[in-house]
CSV table of C-alpha atoms in Angstrom, one decimal:
chain,number,residue,atom,x,y,z
K,11,MET,CA,0.0,0.0,0.0
K,12,LYS,CA,1.3,3.5,-0.9
K,13,LYS,CA,2.3,5.6,2.1
K,14,ILE,CA,4.0,8.9,2.9
K,15,VAL,CA,6.8,8.8,5.5
K,16,VAL,CA,7.7,12.1,7.3
K,17,GLU,CA,10.5,12.7,9.8
K,18,GLY,CA,9.6,15.8,11.8
K,19,GLY,CA,11.7,18.7,13.1
K,20,LYS,CA,12.7,20.6,10.0
K,21,LYS,CA,11.8,24.2,9.6
K,22,LEU,CA,10.4,24.7,6.1
K,23,THR,CA,11.8,27.6,4.0
K,24,GLY,CA,11.7,28.6,0.4
K,25,GLU,CA,9.1,29.3,-2.3
K,26,ILE,CA,6.2,27.2,-3.6
K,27,SER,CA,3.9,27.9,-6.5
K,28,ILE,CA,0.2,26.9,-6.1
K,29,SER,CA,-1.5,24.6,-8.7
K,30,GLY,CA,-4.9,25.0,-10.2
K,31,ALA,CA,-7.9,24.6,-8.0
K,32,LYS,CA,-9.5,21.1,-7.7
K,33,ASN,CA,-12.9,22.6,-6.8
K,34,ALA,CA,-12.7,25.0,-9.8
K,35,ILE,CA,-11.5,22.6,-12.5
K,36,LEU,CA,-14.1,19.8,-11.7
K,37,PRO,CA,-17.2,21.9,-12.5
K,38,ILE,CA,-15.4,23.4,-15.5
K,39,LEU,CA,-14.7,19.9,-16.9
K,40,ALA,CA,-18.4,19.1,-16.3
K,41,ALA,CA,-19.4,22.3,-18.1
K,42,SER,CA,-17.2,21.4,-21.1
K,43,VAL,CA,-20.0,18.9,-22.0
K,44,ILE,CA,-22.6,21.5,-22.6
K,45,GLY,CA,-21.6,23.3,-25.8
K,46,ALA,CA,-20.6,20.9,-28.6
K,47,ASN,CA,-17.4,23.0,-28.7
K,48,GLU,CA,-13.7,22.8,-27.9
K,49,SER,CA,-12.2,23.8,-24.6
K,50,THR,CA,-8.5,24.5,-24.0
K,51,LEU,CA,-7.8,24.5,-20.3
K,52,PHE,CA,-4.6,25.6,-18.6
K,53,ASN,CA,-3.3,25.3,-15.0
K,54,VAL,CA,-5.2,21.9,-14.7
K,55,PRO,CA,-3.9,20.2,-11.6
K,56,ASN,CA,-2.7,16.6,-11.9
K,57,LEU,CA,-5.0,15.0,-9.3
K,58,LEU,CA,-6.8,11.7,-9.0
K,59,ASP,CA,-10.2,13.4,-9.0
K,60,VAL,CA,-9.3,15.2,-12.3
K,61,THR,CA,-8.4,11.8,-13.8
K,62,VAL,CA,-11.7,10.3,-12.7
K,63,MET,CA,-13.6,13.2,-14.3
K,64,GLU,CA,-11.5,12.8,-17.5
K,65,LYS,CA,-12.5,9.1,-17.6
K,66,ILE,CA,-16.2,10.0,-17.2
K,67,LEU,CA,-16.0,12.5,-20.1
K,68,LEU,CA,-14.2,9.9,-22.3
K,69,SER,CA,-17.0,7.4,-21.4
K,70,LEU,CA,-19.5,9.9,-22.7
K,71,GLY,CA,-17.7,10.0,-26.1
K,72,LEU,CA,-15.7,13.2,-25.8
K,73,ASN,CA,-12.2,13.6,-27.3
K,74,ILE,CA,-9.5,14.7,-24.8
K,75,LYS,CA,-5.8,15.4,-25.1
K,76,ARG,CA,-3.8,16.0,-21.9
K,77,MET,CA,-0.2,17.2,-21.6
K,78,ASP,CA,1.3,18.3,-18.3
K,79,ASN,CA,-1.1,20.9,-16.9
K,80,MET,CA,-3.0,21.5,-20.1
K,81,MET,CA,-6.2,19.8,-21.3
K,82,TRP,CA,-8.0,20.0,-24.6
K,83,ILE,CA,-11.6,18.8,-24.9
K,84,ASP,CA,-13.8,18.4,-27.9
K,85,SER,CA,-17.3,17.8,-26.7
K,86,LYS,CA,-18.9,17.5,-30.2
K,87,PRO,CA,-18.9,13.7,-30.4
K,88,LEU,CA,-20.9,13.1,-27.2
K,89,SER,CA,-22.6,9.8,-27.6
K,90,ASN,CA,-23.8,8.5,-24.2
K,91,ILE,CA,-26.1,9.6,-21.5
K,92,ASN,CA,-25.2,6.9,-18.9
K,93,ILE,CA,-22.5,8.0,-16.5
K,94,PRO,CA,-20.5,5.0,-15.3
K,95,GLU,CA,-21.5,4.0,-11.7
K,96,LYS,CA,-18.0,3.0,-10.7
K,97,LEU,CA,-16.5,6.4,-11.6
K,98,VAL,CA,-19.4,8.3,-10.0
K,99,ARG,CA,-18.9,6.5,-6.7
K,100,GLU,CA,-15.3,7.5,-6.6
K,101,MET,CA,-16.0,11.2,-6.7
K,102,ARG,CA,-18.8,13.3,-5.4
K,103,SER,CA,-18.3,16.2,-7.8
K,104,SER,CA,-19.5,14.0,-10.6
K,105,ILE,CA,-23.1,14.9,-9.6
K,106,ILE,CA,-22.7,18.3,-11.3
K,107,LEU,CA,-22.7,16.5,-14.6
K,108,MET,CA,-26.5,16.3,-14.2
K,109,GLY,CA,-27.0,20.0,-15.0
K,110,ALA,CA,-24.5,19.9,-17.8
K,111,MET,CA,-26.0,16.8,-19.5
K,112,LEU,CA,-29.6,18.2,-19.1
K,113,ALA,CA,-28.4,21.4,-20.9
K,114,ARG,CA,-26.7,19.4,-23.7
K,115,THR,CA,-29.0,16.4,-24.3
K,116,GLY,CA,-32.0,16.8,-22.1
K,117,GLU,CA,-31.4,13.4,-20.4
K,118,VAL,CA,-28.9,11.8,-18.0
K,119,ILE,CA,-28.7,8.6,-15.9
K,120,ILE,CA,-26.3,8.8,-12.9
K,121,SER,CA,-25.9,6.9,-9.7
K,122,TYR,CA,-25.6,8.6,-6.3
K,123,PRO,CA,-22.1,10.1,-5.9
K,124,GLY,CA,-19.2,9.0,-3.7
K,125,GLY,CA,-16.1,10.9,-2.5
K,126,CYS,CA,-14.9,11.6,1.1
K,127,GLU,CA,-17.0,10.0,3.9
K,128,ILE,CA,-17.5,13.2,5.9
K,129,GLY,CA,-21.1,12.8,6.8
K,130,PRO,CA,-24.3,13.0,4.8
K,131,ARG,CA,-24.2,15.5,1.9
K,132,PRO,CA,-27.6,15.2,0.5
K,133,ILE,CA,-28.3,16.3,-3.1
K,134,ASP,CA,-31.9,17.3,-2.5
K,135,LEU,CA,-31.1,20.9,-3.3
K,136,HIS,CA,-29.6,19.9,-6.6
K,137,LEU,CA,-32.7,17.9,-7.6
K,138,LYS,CA,-35.1,20.5,-6.3
K,139,GLY,CA,-33.4,23.2,-8.4
K,140,LEU,CA,-33.3,21.1,-11.6
K,141,LYS,CA,-37.0,20.2,-11.1
K,142,GLU,CA,-37.9,23.9,-10.9
K,143,LEU,CA,-36.1,24.3,-14.3
K,144,GLY,CA,-38.4,21.7,-15.7
K,145,ALA,CA,-36.5,18.4,-15.3
K,146,GLU,CA,-38.4,15.2,-14.6
K,147,ILE,CA,-36.5,13.1,-12.1
K,148,VAL,CA,-37.0,9.5,-11.2
K,149,GLU,CA,-34.9,8.0,-8.3
K,150,SER,CA,-34.7,4.2,-8.2
K,151,HIS,CA,-32.3,1.6,-6.7
K,152,GLY,CA,-29.5,4.2,-6.2
K,153,PHE,CA,-29.8,5.7,-9.6
K,154,ILE,CA,-31.2,9.1,-10.8
K,155,HIS,CA,-32.8,9.4,-14.3
K,156,ALA,CA,-33.4,13.0,-15.2
K,157,LYS,CA,-35.1,14.1,-18.4
K,158,ALA,CA,-36.3,17.5,-19.8
K,159,LYS,CA,-37.9,18.2,-23.1
K,160,GLU,CA,-37.2,21.9,-22.5
K,161,LEU,CA,-35.7,23.7,-19.6
K,162,LYS,CA,-37.3,27.0,-18.7
K,163,GLY,CA,-35.7,29.8,-16.7
K,164,CYS,CA,-37.2,30.6,-13.3
K,165,GLU,CA,-36.4,32.0,-9.9
K,166,ILE,CA,-34.8,29.5,-7.5
K,167,GLN,CA,-34.4,30.2,-3.8
K,168,LEU,CA,-31.8,27.8,-2.3
K,169,ASP,CA,-32.5,26.8,1.3
K,170,TYR,CA,-28.8,26.7,1.9
K,171,PRO,CA,-25.9,28.2,-0.2
K,172,SER,CA,-24.8,24.9,-1.5
K,173,VAL,CA,-21.8,25.1,-3.8
K,174,GLY,CA,-22.7,21.9,-5.8
K,175,ALA,CA,-26.4,22.9,-6.1
K,176,THR,CA,-25.5,26.4,-7.3
K,177,GLU,CA,-23.1,25.0,-9.9
K,178,ASN,CA,-25.6,22.3,-11.1
K,179,ILE,CA,-28.4,24.9,-11.6
K,180,MET,CA,-26.0,27.3,-13.3
K,181,LEU,CA,-25.0,24.6,-15.8
K,182,ALA,CA,-28.5,23.5,-16.6
K,183,ALA,CA,-29.7,27.1,-16.9
K,184,THR,CA,-27.1,28.1,-19.5
K,185,LYS,CA,-29.3,26.6,-22.2
K,186,ALA,CA,-32.7,27.1,-20.6
K,187,LYS,CA,-35.3,29.2,-22.3
K,188,GLY,CA,-35.5,32.6,-20.6
K,189,THR,CA,-33.8,33.9,-17.5
K,190,THR,CA,-32.9,32.0,-14.3
K,191,VAL,CA,-32.2,33.7,-11.0
K,192,ILE,CA,-30.5,31.8,-8.2
K,193,ARG,CA,-31.1,33.4,-4.8
K,194,ASN,CA,-29.0,32.5,-1.7
K,195,ALA,CA,-26.4,31.2,-4.1
K,196,ALA,CA,-23.0,30.0,-2.9
K,197,ARG,CA,-20.4,32.8,-3.1
K,198,GLU,CA,-17.2,30.7,-3.4
K,199,PRO,CA,-14.4,31.9,-5.7
K,200,GLU,CA,-14.7,28.7,-7.7
K,201,ILE,CA,-18.2,29.7,-8.8
K,202,VAL,CA,-16.8,32.9,-10.1
K,203,ASP,CA,-14.2,30.9,-12.1
K,204,LEU,CA,-17.0,28.7,-13.5
K,205,GLN,CA,-18.9,31.8,-14.5
K,206,ASN,CA,-15.8,33.2,-16.2
K,207,TYR,CA,-15.3,29.9,-18.2
K,208,LEU,CA,-19.0,29.7,-19.2
K,209,ASN,CA,-19.1,33.4,-20.3
K,210,LYS,CA,-16.0,32.9,-22.5
K,211,ALA,CA,-17.9,30.0,-24.1
K,212,GLY,CA,-20.9,32.2,-24.9
K,213,ALA,CA,-23.1,31.9,-21.8
K,214,LYS,CA,-24.7,35.0,-20.3
K,215,ILE,CA,-24.2,34.9,-16.5
K,216,SER,CA,-23.7,37.6,-13.9
K,217,GLY,CA,-23.6,37.8,-10.2
K,218,ALA,CA,-21.2,34.9,-9.3
K,219,GLY,CA,-19.5,35.8,-6.1
K,220,THR,CA,-22.7,37.4,-4.7
K,221,SER,CA,-25.8,35.7,-3.3
K,222,VAL,CA,-27.8,36.4,-6.5
K,223,ILE,CA,-26.7,34.8,-9.8
K,224,ILE,CA,-28.6,35.6,-13.0
K,225,ILE,CA,-28.4,33.3,-16.1
K,226,GLU,CA,-29.9,34.2,-19.4
K,227,GLY,CA,-30.3,31.1,-21.6
K,228,VAL,CA,-28.4,30.9,-24.9
K,229,ASP,CA,-28.7,28.6,-27.9
K,230,LYS,CA,-25.0,28.2,-28.8
K,231,PHE,CA,-21.6,27.9,-27.3
K,232,ILE,CA,-18.2,28.8,-28.9
K,233,ASP,CA,-14.7,27.4,-28.5
K,234,VAL,CA,-13.0,28.6,-25.3
K,235,THR,CA,-9.6,29.0,-23.7
K,236,HIS,CA,-9.4,29.3,-19.9
K,237,ASN,CA,-6.8,29.4,-17.2
K,238,THR,CA,-7.9,27.7,-13.9
K,239,MET,CA,-7.8,29.8,-10.7
K,240,PRO,CA,-5.2,28.8,-8.1
K,241,ASP,CA,-6.2,26.4,-5.3
K,242,ARG,CA,-6.9,28.4,-2.1
K,243,ILE,CA,-7.1,25.2,0.1
K,244,VAL,CA,-3.7,24.0,-1.2
K,245,ALA,CA,-2.3,27.5,-0.5
K,246,GLY,CA,-3.8,27.4,3.0
K,247,THR,CA,-2.3,24.0,3.7
K,248,TYR,CA,1.2,25.2,2.8
K,249,MET,CA,0.6,28.3,4.9
K,250,ILE,CA,0.0,26.0,7.9
K,251,ALA,CA,3.1,23.9,6.9
K,252,SER,CA,5.2,27.1,7.4
K,253,VAL,CA,3.5,28.0,10.8
K,254,ILE,CA,3.6,24.5,12.3
K,255,THR,CA,7.3,24.1,11.6
K,256,GLY,CA,8.3,27.7,12.6
K,257,GLY,CA,9.4,28.2,9.1
K,258,GLU,CA,9.3,30.9,6.5
K,259,ILE,CA,7.6,30.2,3.1
K,260,VAL,CA,6.8,32.4,0.2
K,261,ILE,CA,3.6,31.1,-1.5
K,262,LYS,CA,3.2,32.2,-5.1
K,263,ASN,CA,0.4,32.1,-7.7
K,264,ILE,CA,-2.4,32.8,-5.3
K,265,VAL,CA,-5.3,35.2,-5.0
K,266,VAL,CA,-4.8,36.8,-1.6
K,267,GLU,CA,-8.4,37.9,-1.3
K,268,HIS,CA,-9.5,34.2,-1.3
K,269,LEU,CA,-7.3,33.5,1.8
K,270,GLN,CA,-8.5,36.3,4.1
K,271,ALA,CA,-10.3,34.0,6.6
K,272,ILE,CA,-7.2,31.7,6.9
K,273,ILE,CA,-4.8,34.7,7.1
K,274,ALA,CA,-6.8,36.1,10.0
K,275,LYS,CA,-6.7,32.9,12.1
K,276,LEU,CA,-3.0,32.3,11.4
K,277,LYS,CA,-2.2,35.8,12.6
K,278,GLU,CA,-4.3,35.1,15.7
K,279,ALA,CA,-2.1,32.0,16.2
K,280,GLY,CA,1.0,34.3,16.2
K,281,SER,CA,2.1,34.1,12.6
K,282,ILE,CA,3.6,37.0,10.7
K,283,ILE,CA,2.2,37.3,7.2
K,284,TYR,CA,3.1,39.7,4.4
K,285,ASP,CA,1.1,40.0,1.2
K,286,ASP,CA,2.4,41.2,-2.1
K,287,LYS,CA,-0.2,41.1,-5.0
K,288,ASN,CA,-0.2,37.4,-5.9
K,289,SER,CA,2.0,36.0,-3.2
K,290,LEU,CA,2.3,35.7,0.6
K,291,LYS,CA,5.2,35.4,2.9
K,292,VAL,CA,4.2,33.3,6.0
K,293,ILE,CA,6.6,33.3,9.0
K,294,GLY,CA,5.8,30.8,11.8
K,295,PRO,CA,6.0,32.0,15.4
K,296,LYS,CA,8.3,30.6,18.1
K,297,LYS,CA,5.2,29.8,20.2
K,298,ILE,CA,1.8,29.1,18.6
K,299,ASN,CA,-1.1,30.8,20.3
K,300,SER,CA,-4.3,28.9,20.9
K,301,ILE,CA,-7.4,30.2,19.1
K,302,GLU,CA,-10.5,30.7,21.2
K,303,MET,CA,-13.0,29.7,18.5
K,304,ILE,CA,-12.9,28.7,14.8
K,305,GLN,CA,-16.2,28.2,13.2
K,306,THR,CA,-16.4,26.7,9.7
K,307,LEU,CA,-18.8,28.6,7.4
K,308,PRO,CA,-19.6,29.0,3.7
K,309,TYR,CA,-17.3,31.5,1.9
K,310,PRO,CA,-16.2,34.1,2.9
K,311,GLY,CA,-16.1,32.4,6.3
K,312,PHE,CA,-13.4,30.0,7.5
K,313,PRO,CA,-13.5,27.1,5.0
K,314,THR,CA,-14.5,23.6,6.2
K,315,ASP,CA,-11.8,22.3,3.9
K,316,MET,CA,-9.1,23.9,6.2
K,317,GLN,CA,-10.6,22.7,9.5
K,318,ALA,CA,-8.5,19.5,9.7
K,319,GLN,CA,-5.2,21.3,8.9
K,320,MET,CA,-6.0,24.0,11.5
K,321,MET,CA,-6.7,21.3,14.1
K,322,ALA,CA,-3.2,19.8,13.4
K,323,LEU,CA,-1.7,23.2,14.1
K,324,LEU,CA,-3.6,23.7,17.3
K,325,THR,CA,-2.5,20.4,18.8
K,326,ILE,CA,0.8,22.1,19.6
K,327,ALA,CA,-0.6,25.6,20.5
K,328,ASN,CA,-0.1,27.2,23.9
K,329,GLY,CA,-3.5,26.7,25.5
K,330,THR,CA,-7.0,25.4,24.6
K,331,SER,CA,-8.7,26.0,21.2
K,332,ILE,CA,-12.3,25.2,20.1
K,333,ILE,CA,-13.4,24.3,16.5
K,334,SER,CA,-17.1,24.3,15.6
K,335,GLU,CA,-17.8,22.4,12.3
K,336,THR,CA,-21.1,23.8,11.0
K,337,VAL,CA,-20.9,22.7,7.4
K,338,PHE,CA,-20.5,18.9,7.5
K,339,GLU,CA,-21.3,16.2,10.1
K,340,ASN,CA,-18.7,13.6,10.9
K,341,ARG,CA,-15.7,15.7,9.8
K,342,PHE,CA,-13.5,15.0,12.8
K,343,LYS,CA,-12.1,11.5,11.7
K,344,HIS,CA,-8.6,12.9,11.7
K,345,ALA,CA,-8.9,13.7,15.5
K,346,GLU,CA,-8.5,10.0,16.5
K,347,GLU,CA,-5.4,9.8,14.3
K,348,LEU,CA,-3.9,13.0,15.8
K,349,ILE,CA,-4.5,11.5,19.2
K,350,ARG,CA,-2.3,8.5,18.2
K,351,MET,CA,0.5,11.1,17.8
K,352,GLY,CA,0.0,12.5,21.3
K,353,ALA,CA,-2.6,15.2,20.7
K,354,ASN,CA,-5.2,16.0,23.4
K,355,ILE,CA,-8.5,16.4,21.5
K,356,LYS,CA,-12.0,15.8,22.7
K,357,THR,CA,-15.0,15.9,20.3
K,358,PHE,CA,-18.6,16.5,21.1
K,359,GLY,CA,-20.7,16.1,18.0
K,360,ARG,CA,-19.7,19.0,15.7
K,361,VAL,CA,-17.4,20.6,18.3
K,362,ALA,CA,-13.8,19.8,19.0
K,363,VAL,CA,-11.8,21.0,22.0
K,364,ILE,CA,-8.0,20.9,21.5
K,365,LYS,CA,-5.7,21.3,24.4
K,366,GLY,CA,-2.2,22.1,23.1
K,367,VAL,CA,0.6,19.7,24.1
K,368,LYS,CA,4.3,20.3,24.2
K,369,GLU,CA,5.1,18.1,21.2
K,370,LEU,CA,3.6,15.4,19.0
K,371,THR,CA,5.4,12.1,18.4
K,372,GLY,CA,5.6,10.2,15.2
K,373,ALA,CA,3.2,7.3,14.7
K,374,LYS,CA,1.6,5.1,12.0
K,375,VAL,CA,-1.6,6.8,11.1
K,376,THR,CA,-4.3,6.5,8.4
K,377,ALA,CA,-5.8,9.1,6.1
K,378,LYS,CA,-9.6,8.8,6.4
K,379,ASP,CA,-10.4,11.6,3.9
K,380,LEU,CA,-8.6,14.2,1.8
K,381,ARG,CA,-8.1,17.1,4.1
K,382,GLY,CA,-7.7,14.9,7.2
K,383,GLY,CA,-4.8,13.1,5.3
K,384,ALA,CA,-3.1,16.5,4.7
K,385,ALA,CA,-3.5,17.3,8.4
K,386,LEU,CA,-1.7,14.2,9.4
K,387,ILE,CA,1.3,15.1,7.1
K,388,LEU,CA,1.3,18.6,8.7
K,389,ALA,CA,1.3,17.0,12.1
K,390,GLY,CA,4.2,14.7,11.0
K,391,LEU,CA,6.3,17.7,10.0
K,392,ALA,CA,6.1,19.0,13.5
K,393,ALA,CA,6.3,15.7,15.4
K,394,LYS,CA,9.3,14.2,17.0
K,395,GLY,CA,10.4,11.1,15.1
K,396,VAL,CA,8.9,9.4,12.1
K,397,THR,CA,5.2,9.4,11.0
K,398,GLU,CA,3.8,7.0,8.4
K,399,VAL,CA,0.6,8.0,6.7
K,400,ASP,CA,-1.2,5.3,4.7
K,401,ASN,CA,-4.4,5.5,2.5
K,402,ILE,CA,-2.7,8.4,0.7
K,403,TYR,CA,-4.9,8.0,-2.3
K,404,HIS,CA,-7.2,10.4,-0.4
K,405,ILE,CA,-4.5,13.0,-0.4
K,406,GLU,CA,-3.7,12.5,-4.1
K,407,ARG,CA,-7.4,13.3,-4.9
K,408,GLY,CA,-6.7,17.0,-4.0
K,409,TYR,CA,-2.9,17.7,-3.7
K,410,GLU,CA,-0.6,17.5,-6.7
K,411,ASN,CA,2.7,15.9,-5.6
K,412,PHE,CA,2.3,17.2,-2.0
K,413,HIS,CA,5.3,15.3,-0.8
K,414,LEU,CA,7.6,16.8,-3.5
K,415,GLY,CA,6.3,20.3,-2.7
K,416,LEU,CA,7.1,19.9,1.0
K,417,GLU,CA,10.5,18.2,0.1
K,418,SER,CA,11.4,21.3,-2.0
K,419,LEU,CA,10.9,23.4,1.1
K,420,GLY,CA,13.2,21.3,3.2
K,421,ALA,CA,10.9,18.6,4.7
K,422,ASN,CA,12.3,15.1,5.3
K,423,ILE,CA,9.6,13.3,3.5
K,424,LYS,CA,9.2,10.5,0.9
K,425,LYS,CA,6.4,8.6,-0.8
K,426,ILE,CA,6.7,4.8,-0.8
K,427,ASP,CA,4.7,3.1,-3.6
């Protein structure tokens, strides 16, 4: 079994450039289905989830060429409406193909999605929104069969600002007749990137990044070239790598505005952070301060995808910290693994209380999900001795060569295949 082995105790220093965002490229790849056009995409991260989405698009009949961090897609030869169950169960983001396929062919058959097991993430908001646009949806034996003779624009009020539901409705509405308005839409930067891609392809969308998104349906898409936005969660993870080791890292190819919630909490923990347009210098403190409260929230609040990494940091903070996870249930699986390394963590439902310890010690631990796996590597960087992290396929779903990036900054780390 593949694993990553880390020997702690090294201060990380140097520069790292951040790759394209997983949570931006996946909906863009789904969107490439819509237009019977060609998409040339740059800054595409080399991740397991991207490979799964590529396999899904190939199974639908699309032509794809991939070289390094560039991908070319020709969606004209689409020939299939059945999305392979095995691939869907590997990756939750595959569900946004529903909206894209309804826009393109008016029909799709897909199973319920997989991905990280971080509690129930129902797709009822997706289905409700697509039904309001005119789709008929039949759920049977774990599969969803969606059909629409014609999608019609309408006003949709989301009960919660779900990123996936916002994206699915946006994709379906691009070809709907008339105007669609999404209220209480998710405001994440990745949705702005999706809007930018779609508008370059000929869609008429405004408001992404606010709580109200307006989509005017169009008949035709054109060929498009797009550069994927940088990954704010990968950037945040490297920021914590600097802080947890008392290091000094310059993080390049970022959008500083996307990282404000993370910057604020790391400053609270005692870090010194300088920003310079598209880069940050993060200097770790000699002593890490505890943080009274971190509450995960939809953007622009503190991201749930940074909760595990922050918990790893707070295990060696001076004092007691509290994390409240409001976005997902069952997202503290990494806590029991951190405890194996000597952390003092108690969880109560969606709340974790972390009492800082003098030091962590290396141990054999298991990545239970993507961000929890990254947190264990961060803990290993600061721990005394050697940490072995297995189940690293979780980490490879969302981090491109994470071990090599850390090694380039001075970490004593290696991947064993």
